[in-house]
Amino acid sequence: MTATTAAGNAHQARHARHARRVRTGGPEDGSKLMEHIAGWAFVVVFAMLVTQLGLL
């Protein structure tokens, strides 16, 4: 094994340990119900806006 390979393996191991514990601060992945409700509400509001502006 060369020094470059050993350094690369050490870097990969550090990255793997770090990646497991880092969080982005986003919401927990749980029920997707609220996400679906908010998404469909946005679609309806956007459709109303397009219709009111006469773009369709």
Backbone as JSON, one array per atom type, in Angstrom:
{
  "sequence": "MTATTAAGNAHQARHARHARRVRTGGPEDGSKLMEHIAGWAFVVVFAMLVTQLGLL",
  "N": [[0.84, -1.17, 0.0], [0.51, 2.2, -0.8], [1.57, 5.48, 0.35], [-0.16, 7.41, -0.56], [-2.49, 6.0, -1.11], [-3.13, 5.11, 1.48], [-3.62, 7.58, 2.72], [-5.79, 8.43, 1.24], [-7.69, 6.48, 1.92], [-7.95, 7.0, 4.66], [-9.05, 9.54, 4.55], [-11.52, 8.96, 3.34], [-12.69, 7.41, 5.34], [-12.93, 9.26, 7.44], [-14.69, 11.05, 6.23], [-16.96, 9.41, 5.9], [-17.67, 8.91, 8.58], [-18.26, 11.5, 9.41], [-20.35, 12.19, 7.66], [-22.43, 10.58, 8.52], [-23.33, 11.76, 10.88], [-23.99, 14.39, 10.4], [-26.53, 16.78, 10.01], [-28.96, 18.51, 8.07], [-30.74, 20.2, 9.17], [-33.29, 20.19, 8.34], [-36.81, 19.17, 8.19], [-37.93, 16.25, 9.97], [-38.14, 13.09, 8.37], [-41.15, 11.87, 8.1], [-44.53, 11.43, 8.34], [-45.98, 12.13, 5.26], [-48.22, 13.56, 4.83], [-48.85, 16.31, 5.48], [-47.08, 17.6, 3.76], [-48.12, 16.86, 1.25], [-50.68, 18.04, 1.4], [-50.0, 20.78, 1.59], [-48.69, 21.08, -0.86], [-50.74, 20.55, -2.76], [-52.47, 22.61, -2.06], [-50.96, 24.82, -2.86], [-50.94, 24.35, -5.63], [-53.65, 24.72, -6.26], [-54.05, 27.42, -5.5], [-52.24, 28.65, -7.24], [-53.4, 27.96, -9.7], [-55.8, 29.41, -9.49], [-54.79, 32.02, -9.52], [-53.6, 32.16, -12.08], [-55.9, 31.86, -13.62], [-57.41, 34.13, -12.86], [-55.77, 36.18, -13.8], [-56.02, 35.8, -16.46], [-54.29, 34.28, -17.97], [-54.58, 31.84, -19.06]],
  "CA": [[0.0, 0.0, 0.0], [1.31, 3.43, -0.86], [1.16, 6.54, 1.27], [-1.31, 8.09, -1.17], [-3.66, 5.14, -0.9], [-3.45, 5.15, 2.9], [-4.2, 8.89, 2.99], [-7.12, 8.44, 0.62], [-8.57, 5.64, 2.74], [-8.2, 7.72, 5.91], [-9.97, 10.63, 4.23], [-12.83, 8.37, 3.12], [-13.21, 6.97, 6.62], [-13.35, 10.47, 8.15], [-15.87, 11.57, 5.55], [-18.08, 8.53, 6.2], [-18.08, 9.16, 9.97], [-18.83, 12.84, 9.47], [-21.59, 12.2, 6.9], [-23.48, 9.91, 9.29], [-23.87, 12.56, 11.99], [-24.33, 15.75, 9.98], [-27.91, 16.97, 9.58], [-29.13, 19.79, 7.42], [-31.68, 21.01, 9.93], [-34.62, 20.1, 7.74], [-37.78, 18.42, 8.98], [-37.77, 14.8, 10.03], [-38.94, 12.36, 7.39], [-42.21, 11.12, 8.78], [-45.74, 11.42, 7.53], [-45.92, 13.07, 4.14], [-49.56, 14.12, 4.66], [-48.8, 17.77, 5.46], [-46.38, 17.99, 2.53], [-49.06, 16.71, 0.15], [-51.72, 19.05, 1.54], [-49.42, 22.07, 1.24], [-48.41, 21.07, -2.29], [-51.99, 20.7, -3.51], [-52.98, 23.96, -1.8], [-50.19, 25.7, -3.74], [-51.41, 24.13, -7.0], [-54.96, 25.34, -6.39], [-53.87, 28.88, -5.46], [-51.58, 29.04, -8.49], [-54.4, 27.85, -10.77], [-56.71, 30.56, -9.35], [-54.06, 33.21, -9.95], [-53.48, 32.1, -13.54], [-57.24, 32.08, -14.17], [-57.78, 35.54, -12.62], [-54.96, 37.04, -14.65], [-56.37, 35.52, -17.84], [-53.13, 33.72, -18.68], [-54.9, 30.54, -19.63]],
  "C": [[0.89, 1.23, 0.0], [0.78, 4.45, 0.13], [-0.07, 7.27, 0.74], [-2.58, 7.29, -0.94], [-4.09, 5.18, 0.56], [-4.11, 6.48, 3.26], [-5.6, 8.98, 2.42], [-8.12, 7.64, 1.43], [-8.91, 6.33, 4.05], [-9.19, 8.85, 5.67], [-11.38, 10.08, 4.03], [-13.46, 7.94, 4.43], [-13.7, 8.17, 7.44], [-14.63, 11.03, 7.55], [-17.1, 10.72, 5.87], [-18.58, 8.75, 7.62], [-18.79, 10.49, 10.07], [-20.2, 12.87, 8.78], [-22.73, 11.55, 7.67], [-24.09, 10.82, 10.34], [-24.26, 13.98, 11.6], [-25.78, 15.78, 9.52], [-28.03, 18.36, 8.98], [-30.06, 20.71, 8.18], [-33.08, 21.0, 9.34], [-35.56, 19.27, 8.59], [-37.47, 16.92, 8.96], [-38.63, 14.16, 8.94], [-39.92, 11.5, 8.15], [-43.39, 11.03, 7.83], [-45.63, 12.49, 6.45], [-47.26, 13.77, 3.92], [-49.52, 15.64, 4.56], [-48.11, 18.29, 4.19], [-47.32, 17.91, 1.33], [-50.16, 17.77, 0.2], [-51.2, 20.42, 1.13], [-49.15, 22.15, -0.27], [-49.66, 21.26, -3.12], [-52.61, 22.06, -3.28], [-52.25, 24.97, -2.7], [-50.68, 25.57, -5.18], [-52.74, 24.83, -7.22], [-54.84, 26.86, -6.41], [-53.22, 29.37, -6.75], [-52.56, 28.99, -9.67], [-55.4, 29.01, -10.7], [-56.05, 31.84, -9.84], [-53.96, 33.26, -11.48], [-54.83, 32.41, -14.19], [-57.65, 33.54, -14.03], [-57.0, 36.5, -13.53], [-55.23, 36.81, -16.14], [-55.21, 34.95, -18.64], [-53.41, 32.37, -19.32], [-56.21, 30.62, -20.39]]
}
